[in-house]
């Protein structure tokens, strides 16, 4: 016969099982608690609930009991709190036991938080967890600093005007600034938005009967901006500026039609910091005269490189 002391010791692990989740339910008119304990999956917890409440006696055939178990497991699955999705903004390659692995840093995370998340995925014991953190945190922190510096450099390059074109409006000269990352249509619209109060006043003063339309302002300037930007980017100075400021380029091979004297050539599709794939491809097609049929494939190609 087991002594009371030994019996209590044997029962202690069962009593100490940590309950992670409890969901009150009514099944066949009976109040019950659907619980999930540490170390269980939802199917095991559902099967334990069915057995402990003797629900098999109520629902009869094994098929119905199995379906009930699956339904209870689904209820538990829905109640388990989901970890917030990490919005990874930076990745770097680290080496663990001579194996190269990718470590991601999510938005709002510092080096310690990101490294802790990475090390936990390796299922390490406490000692090795400490070694993992100690070996990686400083490296991740240094690479995060380098990443932020490069991103700031690219943002500054995207915001810095490529050049300014003086626009005479009334008795004032207004600077029309350009950047390589901006679509010429957006450049024209931005200028008209910023200066419209003054421009509209001048237009009304010159001819009170003439229609005053901000959209017409943008459409008129668009052609001017396109001409100036495309002329610049076709020059040696423009090519040098593009090579200096672009985030990356894609070599686009143009194959001539069979029987034509044209030769195969490669043209740079430049993508500048802060530029969307749509804008990069639109600017490329406009400057090169390539048809719109190539647009979807090029947009997909640029997006895959970002």
mmCIF file with all atom_site columns, C-alpha atoms in Angstrom, residues 90-287:
data_model
loop_
_atom_site.group_PDB
_atom_site.id
_atom_site.type_symbol
_atom_site.label_atom_id
_atom_site.label_alt_id
_atom_site.label_comp_id
_atom_site.label_asym_id
_atom_site.label_entity_id
_atom_site.label_seq_id
_atom_site.pdbx_PDB_ins_code
_atom_site.Cartn_x
_atom_site.Cartn_y
_atom_site.Cartn_z
_atom_site.occupancy
_atom_site.B_iso_or_equiv
_atom_site.pdbx_formal_charge
_atom_site.auth_seq_id
_atom_site.auth_comp_id
_atom_site.auth_asym_id
_atom_site.auth_atom_id
_atom_site.pdbx_PDB_model_num
ATOM 1   C CA . UNK A 1 90  ? 15.876  44.733 -41.860 1.00 0.00 ? 90  UNK A CA 1
ATOM 2   C CA . UNK A 1 91  ? 17.557  41.339 -42.204 1.00 0.00 ? 91  UNK A CA 1
ATOM 3   C CA . UNK A 1 92  ? 21.173  40.313 -41.732 1.00 0.00 ? 92  UNK A CA 1
ATOM 4   C CA . UNK A 1 93  ? 23.039  37.016 -41.990 1.00 0.00 ? 93  UNK A CA 1
ATOM 5   C CA . UNK A 1 94  ? 24.621  35.642 -38.807 1.00 0.00 ? 94  UNK A CA 1
ATOM 6   C CA . UNK A 1 95  ? 26.630  32.483 -38.210 1.00 0.00 ? 95  UNK A CA 1
ATOM 7   C CA . UNK A 1 96  ? 25.640  29.877 -35.618 1.00 0.00 ? 96  UNK A CA 1
ATOM 8   C CA . UNK A 1 97  ? 27.852  26.782 -35.273 1.00 0.00 ? 97  UNK A CA 1
ATOM 9   C CA . UNK A 1 98  ? 29.331  27.402 -38.745 1.00 0.00 ? 98  UNK A CA 1
ATOM 10  C CA . UNK A 1 99  ? 25.816  27.637 -40.184 1.00 0.00 ? 99  UNK A CA 1
ATOM 11  C CA . UNK A 1 100 ? 24.660  30.881 -41.822 1.00 0.00 ? 100 UNK A CA 1
ATOM 12  C CA . UNK A 1 101 ? 21.167  31.970 -40.790 1.00 0.00 ? 101 UNK A CA 1
ATOM 13  C CA . UNK A 1 102 ? 19.011  35.034 -41.439 1.00 0.00 ? 102 UNK A CA 1
ATOM 14  C CA . UNK A 1 103 ? 18.137  37.252 -38.478 1.00 0.00 ? 103 UNK A CA 1
ATOM 15  C CA . UNK A 1 104 ? 15.321  39.743 -38.915 1.00 0.00 ? 104 UNK A CA 1
ATOM 16  C CA . UNK A 1 105 ? 14.770  43.012 -37.061 1.00 0.00 ? 105 UNK A CA 1
ATOM 17  C CA . UNK A 1 106 ? 11.142  44.111 -36.886 1.00 0.00 ? 106 UNK A CA 1
ATOM 18  C CA . UNK A 1 107 ? 9.754   47.624 -36.703 1.00 0.00 ? 107 UNK A CA 1
ATOM 19  C CA . UNK A 1 108 ? 10.237  49.117 -33.227 1.00 0.00 ? 108 UNK A CA 1
ATOM 20  C CA . UNK A 1 109 ? 12.722  46.455 -32.070 1.00 0.00 ? 109 UNK A CA 1
ATOM 21  C CA . UNK A 1 110 ? 16.207  47.102 -30.704 1.00 0.00 ? 110 UNK A CA 1
ATOM 22  C CA . UNK A 1 111 ? 19.146  44.736 -31.150 1.00 0.00 ? 111 UNK A CA 1
ATOM 23  C CA . UNK A 1 112 ? 18.466  42.835 -27.894 1.00 0.00 ? 112 UNK A CA 1
ATOM 24  C CA . UNK A 1 113 ? 14.769  42.265 -28.650 1.00 0.00 ? 113 UNK A CA 1
ATOM 25  C CA . UNK A 1 114 ? 15.426  41.081 -32.209 1.00 0.00 ? 114 UNK A CA 1
ATOM 26  C CA . UNK A 1 115 ? 18.280  38.809 -31.147 1.00 0.00 ? 115 UNK A CA 1
ATOM 27  C CA . UNK A 1 116 ? 16.229  37.326 -28.297 1.00 0.00 ? 116 UNK A CA 1
ATOM 28  C CA . UNK A 1 117 ? 13.423  36.479 -30.724 1.00 0.00 ? 117 UNK A CA 1
ATOM 29  C CA . UNK A 1 118 ? 15.950  34.851 -33.083 1.00 0.00 ? 118 UNK A CA 1
ATOM 30  C CA . UNK A 1 119 ? 17.689  32.806 -30.371 1.00 0.00 ? 119 UNK A CA 1
ATOM 31  C CA . UNK A 1 120 ? 14.368  31.541 -28.972 1.00 0.00 ? 120 UNK A CA 1
ATOM 32  C CA . UNK A 1 121 ? 13.507  30.042 -32.358 1.00 0.00 ? 121 UNK A CA 1
ATOM 33  C CA . UNK A 1 122 ? 16.584  27.819 -32.031 1.00 0.00 ? 122 UNK A CA 1
ATOM 34  C CA . UNK A 1 123 ? 15.084  25.966 -29.025 1.00 0.00 ? 123 UNK A CA 1
ATOM 35  C CA . UNK A 1 124 ? 18.233  26.384 -26.907 1.00 0.00 ? 124 UNK A CA 1
ATOM 36  C CA . UNK A 1 125 ? 18.711  25.545 -23.241 1.00 0.00 ? 125 UNK A CA 1
ATOM 37  C CA . UNK A 1 126 ? 19.300  28.365 -20.767 1.00 0.00 ? 126 UNK A CA 1
ATOM 38  C CA . UNK A 1 127 ? 23.101  28.245 -20.990 1.00 0.00 ? 127 UNK A CA 1
ATOM 39  C CA . UNK A 1 128 ? 23.218  28.227 -24.790 1.00 0.00 ? 128 UNK A CA 1
ATOM 40  C CA . UNK A 1 129 ? 20.567  30.940 -24.906 1.00 0.00 ? 129 UNK A CA 1
ATOM 41  C CA . UNK A 1 130 ? 22.950  33.187 -23.001 1.00 0.00 ? 130 UNK A CA 1
ATOM 42  C CA . UNK A 1 131 ? 25.793  32.308 -25.354 1.00 0.00 ? 131 UNK A CA 1
ATOM 43  C CA . UNK A 1 132 ? 23.597  33.066 -28.369 1.00 0.00 ? 132 UNK A CA 1
ATOM 44  C CA . UNK A 1 133 ? 22.645  36.483 -27.018 1.00 0.00 ? 133 UNK A CA 1
ATOM 45  C CA . UNK A 1 134 ? 26.148  37.387 -25.941 1.00 0.00 ? 134 UNK A CA 1
ATOM 46  C CA . UNK A 1 135 ? 27.602  36.435 -29.309 1.00 0.00 ? 135 UNK A CA 1
ATOM 47  C CA . UNK A 1 136 ? 25.065  38.248 -31.486 1.00 0.00 ? 136 UNK A CA 1
ATOM 48  C CA . UNK A 1 137 ? 23.651  41.358 -29.812 1.00 0.00 ? 137 UNK A CA 1
ATOM 49  C CA . UNK A 1 138 ? 26.643  43.632 -30.444 1.00 0.00 ? 138 UNK A CA 1
ATOM 50  C CA . UNK A 1 139 ? 26.947  42.433 -34.058 1.00 0.00 ? 139 UNK A CA 1
ATOM 51  C CA . UNK A 1 140 ? 23.257  43.019 -34.733 1.00 0.00 ? 140 UNK A CA 1
ATOM 52  C CA . UNK A 1 141 ? 23.460  46.468 -33.127 1.00 0.00 ? 141 UNK A CA 1
ATOM 53  C CA . UNK A 1 142 ? 26.382  47.484 -35.366 1.00 0.00 ? 142 UNK A CA 1
ATOM 54  C CA . UNK A 1 143 ? 24.588  46.283 -38.492 1.00 0.00 ? 143 UNK A CA 1
ATOM 55  C CA . UNK A 1 144 ? 21.410  48.094 -37.476 1.00 0.00 ? 144 UNK A CA 1
ATOM 56  C CA . UNK A 1 145 ? 23.395  51.333 -37.162 1.00 0.00 ? 145 UNK A CA 1
ATOM 57  C CA . UNK A 1 146 ? 24.897  50.803 -40.628 1.00 0.00 ? 146 UNK A CA 1
ATOM 58  C CA . UNK A 1 147 ? 21.442  50.034 -42.044 1.00 0.00 ? 147 UNK A CA 1
ATOM 59  C CA . UNK A 1 148 ? 19.921  53.194 -40.539 1.00 0.00 ? 148 UNK A CA 1
ATOM 60  C CA . UNK A 1 149 ? 22.782  55.341 -41.809 1.00 0.00 ? 149 UNK A CA 1
ATOM 61  C CA . UNK A 1 150 ? 22.364  53.970 -45.328 1.00 0.00 ? 150 UNK A CA 1
ATOM 62  C CA . UNK A 1 151 ? 18.592  54.464 -45.222 1.00 0.00 ? 151 UNK A CA 1
ATOM 63  C CA . UNK A 1 152 ? 19.049  58.060 -44.058 1.00 0.00 ? 152 UNK A CA 1
ATOM 64  C CA . UNK A 1 153 ? 21.522  58.643 -46.882 1.00 0.00 ? 153 UNK A CA 1
ATOM 65  C CA . UNK A 1 154 ? 19.044  57.273 -49.416 1.00 0.00 ? 154 UNK A CA 1
ATOM 66  C CA . UNK A 1 155 ? 16.190  59.332 -47.985 1.00 0.00 ? 155 UNK A CA 1
ATOM 67  C CA . UNK A 1 156 ? 18.318  62.484 -48.139 1.00 0.00 ? 156 UNK A CA 1
ATOM 68  C CA . UNK A 1 157 ? 19.249  61.684 -51.734 1.00 0.00 ? 157 UNK A CA 1
ATOM 69  C CA . UNK A 1 158 ? 15.590  61.139 -52.620 1.00 0.00 ? 158 UNK A CA 1
ATOM 70  C CA . UNK A 1 159 ? 14.526  64.429 -51.048 1.00 0.00 ? 159 UNK A CA 1
ATOM 71  C CA . UNK A 1 160 ? 17.384  66.556 -52.370 1.00 0.00 ? 160 UNK A CA 1
ATOM 72  C CA . UNK A 1 161 ? 16.398  68.450 -55.532 1.00 0.00 ? 161 UNK A CA 1
ATOM 73  C CA . UNK A 1 162 ? 18.166  67.284 -58.678 1.00 0.00 ? 162 UNK A CA 1
ATOM 74  C CA . UNK A 1 163 ? 17.953  70.834 -59.947 1.00 0.00 ? 163 UNK A CA 1
ATOM 75  C CA . UNK A 1 164 ? 15.633  73.808 -59.898 1.00 0.00 ? 164 UNK A CA 1
ATOM 76  C CA . UNK A 1 165 ? 13.991  75.455 -62.869 1.00 0.00 ? 165 UNK A CA 1
ATOM 77  C CA . UNK A 1 166 ? 13.104  79.146 -62.310 1.00 0.00 ? 166 UNK A CA 1
ATOM 78  C CA . UNK A 1 167 ? 9.477   79.835 -63.218 1.00 0.00 ? 167 UNK A CA 1
ATOM 79  C CA . UNK A 1 168 ? 8.462   83.445 -63.901 1.00 0.00 ? 168 UNK A CA 1
ATOM 80  C CA . UNK A 1 169 ? 4.921   83.960 -62.581 1.00 0.00 ? 169 UNK A CA 1
ATOM 81  C CA . UNK A 1 170 ? 3.771   87.585 -62.460 1.00 0.00 ? 170 UNK A CA 1
ATOM 82  C CA . UNK A 1 171 ? 6.533   89.611 -60.847 1.00 0.00 ? 171 UNK A CA 1
ATOM 83  C CA . UNK A 1 172 ? 8.016   86.686 -58.922 1.00 0.00 ? 172 UNK A CA 1
ATOM 84  C CA . UNK A 1 173 ? 10.419  83.857 -59.848 1.00 0.00 ? 173 UNK A CA 1
ATOM 85  C CA . UNK A 1 174 ? 9.318   80.567 -58.299 1.00 0.00 ? 174 UNK A CA 1
ATOM 86  C CA . UNK A 1 175 ? 11.778  77.635 -58.130 1.00 0.00 ? 175 UNK A CA 1
ATOM 87  C CA . UNK A 1 176 ? 10.391  74.410 -59.591 1.00 0.00 ? 176 UNK A CA 1
ATOM 88  C CA . UNK A 1 177 ? 12.459  71.664 -57.917 1.00 0.00 ? 177 UNK A CA 1
ATOM 89  C CA . UNK A 1 178 ? 12.946  68.147 -59.342 1.00 0.00 ? 178 UNK A CA 1
ATOM 90  C CA . UNK A 1 179 ? 14.042  64.864 -57.814 1.00 0.00 ? 179 UNK A CA 1
ATOM 91  C CA . UNK A 1 180 ? 14.933  61.685 -59.642 1.00 0.00 ? 180 UNK A CA 1
ATOM 92  C CA . UNK A 1 181 ? 12.623  59.553 -57.508 1.00 0.00 ? 181 UNK A CA 1
ATOM 93  C CA . UNK A 1 182 ? 9.490   61.578 -58.297 1.00 0.00 ? 182 UNK A CA 1
ATOM 94  C CA . UNK A 1 183 ? 7.202   61.111 -61.264 1.00 0.00 ? 183 UNK A CA 1
ATOM 95  C CA . UNK A 1 184 ? 7.139   64.314 -63.391 1.00 0.00 ? 184 UNK A CA 1
ATOM 96  C CA . UNK A 1 185 ? 3.345   64.409 -63.054 1.00 0.00 ? 185 UNK A CA 1
ATOM 97  C CA . UNK A 1 186 ? 3.713   64.488 -59.256 1.00 0.00 ? 186 UNK A CA 1
ATOM 98  C CA . UNK A 1 187 ? 6.420   67.157 -59.538 1.00 0.00 ? 187 UNK A CA 1
ATOM 99  C CA . UNK A 1 188 ? 4.104   69.424 -61.523 1.00 0.00 ? 188 UNK A CA 1
ATOM 100 C CA . UNK A 1 189 ? 1.146   68.775 -59.227 1.00 0.00 ? 189 UNK A CA 1
ATOM 101 C CA . UNK A 1 190 ? 3.242   69.436 -56.102 1.00 0.00 ? 190 UNK A CA 1
ATOM 102 C CA . UNK A 1 191 ? 4.447   72.767 -57.483 1.00 0.00 ? 191 UNK A CA 1
ATOM 103 C CA . UNK A 1 192 ? 0.920   73.856 -58.420 1.00 0.00 ? 192 UNK A CA 1
ATOM 104 C CA . UNK A 1 193 ? -0.436  72.827 -55.007 1.00 0.00 ? 193 UNK A CA 1
ATOM 105 C CA . UNK A 1 194 ? 2.284   74.726 -53.144 1.00 0.00 ? 194 UNK A CA 1
ATOM 106 C CA . UNK A 1 195 ? 2.068   77.916 -55.199 1.00 0.00 ? 195 UNK A CA 1
ATOM 107 C CA . UNK A 1 196 ? -1.591  77.888 -56.249 1.00 0.00 ? 196 UNK A CA 1
ATOM 108 C CA . UNK A 1 197 ? -2.645  80.746 -53.991 1.00 0.00 ? 197 UNK A CA 1
ATOM 109 C CA . UNK A 1 198 ? -0.240  83.106 -55.744 1.00 0.00 ? 198 UNK A CA 1
ATOM 110 C CA . UNK A 1 199 ? -0.564  81.588 -59.255 1.00 0.00 ? 199 UNK A CA 1
ATOM 111 C CA . UNK A 1 200 ? -4.379  81.798 -59.224 1.00 0.00 ? 200 UNK A CA 1
ATOM 112 C CA . UNK A 1 201 ? -4.233  85.431 -58.085 1.00 0.00 ? 201 UNK A CA 1
ATOM 113 C CA . UNK A 1 202 ? -1.908  86.314 -60.978 1.00 0.00 ? 202 UNK A CA 1
ATOM 114 C CA . UNK A 1 203 ? -4.103  84.491 -63.501 1.00 0.00 ? 203 UNK A CA 1
ATOM 115 C CA . UNK A 1 204 ? -7.256  86.302 -62.319 1.00 0.00 ? 204 UNK A CA 1
ATOM 116 C CA . UNK A 1 205 ? -5.463  89.646 -62.428 1.00 0.00 ? 205 UNK A CA 1
ATOM 117 C CA . UNK A 1 206 ? -4.322  89.058 -66.012 1.00 0.00 ? 206 UNK A CA 1
ATOM 118 C CA . UNK A 1 207 ? -7.736  87.961 -67.300 1.00 0.00 ? 207 UNK A CA 1
ATOM 119 C CA . UNK A 1 208 ? -10.687 87.941 -64.943 1.00 0.00 ? 208 UNK A CA 1
ATOM 120 C CA . UNK A 1 209 ? -12.837 86.050 -67.480 1.00 0.00 ? 209 UNK A CA 1
ATOM 121 C CA . UNK A 1 210 ? -10.323 83.217 -68.053 1.00 0.00 ? 210 UNK A CA 1
ATOM 122 C CA . UNK A 1 211 ? -11.003 79.911 -66.239 1.00 0.00 ? 211 UNK A CA 1
ATOM 123 C CA . UNK A 1 212 ? -8.658  79.291 -63.294 1.00 0.00 ? 212 UNK A CA 1
ATOM 124 C CA . UNK A 1 213 ? -7.962  75.575 -63.012 1.00 0.00 ? 213 UNK A CA 1
ATOM 125 C CA . UNK A 1 214 ? -5.270  74.005 -60.827 1.00 0.00 ? 214 UNK A CA 1
ATOM 126 C CA . UNK A 1 215 ? -5.438  70.739 -62.795 1.00 0.00 ? 215 UNK A CA 1
ATOM 127 C CA . UNK A 1 216 ? -4.684  72.707 -65.970 1.00 0.00 ? 216 UNK A CA 1
ATOM 128 C CA . UNK A 1 217 ? -1.656  74.158 -64.186 1.00 0.00 ? 217 UNK A CA 1
ATOM 129 C CA . UNK A 1 218 ? -0.339  70.653 -63.476 1.00 0.00 ? 218 UNK A CA 1
ATOM 130 C CA . UNK A 1 219 ? -1.039  69.405 -66.994 1.00 0.00 ? 219 UNK A CA 1
ATOM 131 C CA . UNK A 1 220 ? 0.717   72.403 -68.538 1.00 0.00 ? 220 UNK A CA 1
ATOM 132 C CA . UNK A 1 221 ? 3.814   72.036 -66.367 1.00 0.00 ? 221 UNK A CA 1
ATOM 133 C CA . UNK A 1 222 ? 3.945   68.251 -66.832 1.00 0.00 ? 222 UNK A CA 1
ATOM 134 C CA . UNK A 1 223 ? 5.137   68.536 -70.427 1.00 0.00 ? 223 UNK A CA 1
ATOM 135 C CA . UNK A 1 224 ? 7.788   71.042 -69.394 1.00 0.00 ? 224 UNK A CA 1
ATOM 136 C CA . UNK A 1 225 ? 9.033   68.842 -66.551 1.00 0.00 ? 225 UNK A CA 1
ATOM 137 C CA . UNK A 1 226 ? 9.142   65.748 -68.759 1.00 0.00 ? 226 UNK A CA 1
ATOM 138 C CA . UNK A 1 227 ? 11.146  67.531 -71.421 1.00 0.00 ? 227 UNK A CA 1
ATOM 139 C CA . UNK A 1 228 ? 13.698  68.950 -68.989 1.00 0.00 ? 228 UNK A CA 1
ATOM 140 C CA . UNK A 1 229 ? 14.159  65.729 -66.977 1.00 0.00 ? 229 UNK A CA 1
ATOM 141 C CA . UNK A 1 230 ? 14.435  63.475 -70.037 1.00 0.00 ? 230 UNK A CA 1
ATOM 142 C CA . UNK A 1 231 ? 16.893  65.865 -71.691 1.00 0.00 ? 231 UNK A CA 1
ATOM 143 C CA . UNK A 1 232 ? 18.998  65.916 -68.534 1.00 0.00 ? 232 UNK A CA 1
ATOM 144 C CA . UNK A 1 233 ? 19.003  62.139 -68.103 1.00 0.00 ? 233 UNK A CA 1
ATOM 145 C CA . UNK A 1 234 ? 20.055  61.753 -71.714 1.00 0.00 ? 234 UNK A CA 1
ATOM 146 C CA . UNK A 1 235 ? 23.165  63.846 -71.147 1.00 0.00 ? 235 UNK A CA 1
ATOM 147 C CA . UNK A 1 236 ? 26.508  62.762 -69.726 1.00 0.00 ? 236 UNK A CA 1
ATOM 148 C CA . UNK A 1 237 ? 25.859  64.825 -66.602 1.00 0.00 ? 237 UNK A CA 1
ATOM 149 C CA . UNK A 1 238 ? 22.474  63.178 -66.165 1.00 0.00 ? 238 UNK A CA 1
ATOM 150 C CA . UNK A 1 239 ? 23.886  59.673 -66.588 1.00 0.00 ? 239 UNK A CA 1
ATOM 151 C CA . UNK A 1 240 ? 26.509  60.437 -63.942 1.00 0.00 ? 240 UNK A CA 1
ATOM 152 C CA . UNK A 1 241 ? 23.845  61.787 -61.561 1.00 0.00 ? 241 UNK A CA 1
ATOM 153 C CA . UNK A 1 242 ? 21.695  58.702 -62.109 1.00 0.00 ? 242 UNK A CA 1
ATOM 154 C CA . UNK A 1 243 ? 24.609  56.357 -61.381 1.00 0.00 ? 243 UNK A CA 1
ATOM 155 C CA . UNK A 1 244 ? 25.424  58.334 -58.222 1.00 0.00 ? 244 UNK A CA 1
ATOM 156 C CA . UNK A 1 245 ? 21.927  58.624 -56.780 1.00 0.00 ? 245 UNK A CA 1
ATOM 157 C CA . UNK A 1 246 ? 20.138  55.419 -57.810 1.00 0.00 ? 246 UNK A CA 1
ATOM 158 C CA . UNK A 1 247 ? 19.374  52.686 -55.286 1.00 0.00 ? 247 UNK A CA 1
ATOM 159 C CA . UNK A 1 248 ? 19.960  49.992 -57.921 1.00 0.00 ? 248 UNK A CA 1
ATOM 160 C CA . UNK A 1 249 ? 19.587  49.354 -61.641 1.00 0.00 ? 249 UNK A CA 1
ATOM 161 C CA . UNK A 1 250 ? 18.268  46.537 -63.789 1.00 0.00 ? 250 UNK A CA 1
ATOM 162 C CA . UNK A 1 251 ? 19.808  45.753 -67.163 1.00 0.00 ? 251 UNK A CA 1
ATOM 163 C CA . UNK A 1 252 ? 17.031  45.501 -69.747 1.00 0.00 ? 252 UNK A CA 1
ATOM 164 C CA . UNK A 1 253 ? 18.047  43.741 -72.953 1.00 0.00 ? 253 UNK A CA 1
ATOM 165 C CA . UNK A 1 254 ? 16.353  44.923 -76.130 1.00 0.00 ? 254 UNK A CA 1
ATOM 166 C CA . UNK A 1 255 ? 16.264  42.320 -78.908 1.00 0.00 ? 255 UNK A CA 1
ATOM 167 C CA . UNK A 1 256 ? 15.538  43.792 -82.370 1.00 0.00 ? 256 UNK A CA 1
ATOM 168 C CA . UNK A 1 257 ? 12.993  42.310 -84.724 1.00 0.00 ? 257 UNK A CA 1
ATOM 169 C CA . UNK A 1 258 ? 14.455  39.655 -87.065 1.00 0.00 ? 258 UNK A CA 1
ATOM 170 C CA . UNK A 1 259 ? 15.592  41.118 -90.385 1.00 0.00 ? 259 UNK A CA 1
ATOM 171 C CA . UNK A 1 260 ? 16.073  44.674 -89.066 1.00 0.00 ? 260 UNK A CA 1
ATOM 172 C CA . UNK A 1 261 ? 19.511  46.332 -89.047 1.00 0.00 ? 261 UNK A CA 1
ATOM 173 C CA . UNK A 1 262 ? 19.224  47.213 -85.339 1.00 0.00 ? 262 UNK A CA 1
ATOM 174 C CA . UNK A 1 263 ? 21.521  45.435 -82.919 1.00 0.00 ? 263 UNK A CA 1
ATOM 175 C CA . UNK A 1 264 ? 20.781  43.993 -79.491 1.00 0.00 ? 264 UNK A CA 1
ATOM 176 C CA . UNK A 1 265 ? 21.449  46.518 -76.742 1.00 0.00 ? 265 UNK A CA 1
ATOM 177 C CA . UNK A 1 266 ? 21.196  46.806 -72.972 1.00 0.00 ? 266 UNK A CA 1
ATOM 178 C CA . UNK A 1 267 ? 19.548  49.809 -71.301 1.00 0.00 ? 267 UNK A CA 1
ATOM 179 C CA . UNK A 1 268 ? 19.684  50.717 -67.603 1.00 0.00 ? 268 UNK A CA 1
ATOM 180 C CA . UNK A 1 269 ? 16.374  50.766 -65.768 1.00 0.00 ? 269 UNK A CA 1
ATOM 181 C CA . UNK A 1 270 ? 17.282  53.013 -62.828 1.00 0.00 ? 270 UNK A CA 1
ATOM 182 C CA . UNK A 1 271 ? 15.420  52.775 -59.529 1.00 0.00 ? 271 UNK A CA 1
ATOM 183 C CA . UNK A 1 272 ? 15.998  55.671 -57.142 1.00 0.00 ? 272 UNK A CA 1
ATOM 184 C CA . UNK A 1 273 ? 15.563  55.783 -53.341 1.00 0.00 ? 273 UNK A CA 1
ATOM 185 C CA . UNK A 1 274 ? 11.931  56.192 -52.321 1.00 0.00 ? 274 UNK A CA 1
ATOM 186 C CA . UNK A 1 275 ? 10.675  55.352 -55.800 1.00 0.00 ? 275 UNK A CA 1
ATOM 187 C CA . UNK A 1 276 ? 7.853   52.881 -56.403 1.00 0.00 ? 276 UNK A CA 1
ATOM 188 C CA . UNK A 1 277 ? 8.136   50.190 -59.112 1.00 0.00 ? 277 UNK A CA 1
ATOM 189 C CA . UNK A 1 278 ? 5.332   51.896 -61.076 1.00 0.00 ? 278 UNK A CA 1
ATOM 190 C CA . UNK A 1 279 ? 7.098   55.258 -61.193 1.00 0.00 ? 279 UNK A CA 1
ATOM 191 C CA . UNK A 1 280 ? 10.486  53.728 -62.051 1.00 0.00 ? 280 UNK A CA 1
ATOM 192 C CA . UNK A 1 281 ? 9.016   51.743 -64.943 1.00 0.00 ? 281 UNK A CA 1
ATOM 193 C CA . UNK A 1 282 ? 6.856   54.642 -66.207 1.00 0.00 ? 282 UNK A CA 1
ATOM 194 C CA . UNK A 1 283 ? 9.905   56.920 -66.354 1.00 0.00 ? 283 UNK A CA 1
ATOM 195 C CA . UNK A 1 284 ? 11.944  54.198 -68.099 1.00 0.00 ? 284 UNK A CA 1
ATOM 196 C CA . UNK A 1 285 ? 9.294   53.491 -70.746 1.00 0.00 ? 285 UNK A CA 1
ATOM 197 C CA . UNK A 1 286 ? 8.743   57.186 -71.444 1.00 0.00 ? 286 UNK A CA 1
ATOM 198 C CA . UNK A 1 287 ? 12.452  57.922 -71.919 1.00 0.00 ? 287 UNK A CA 1
#
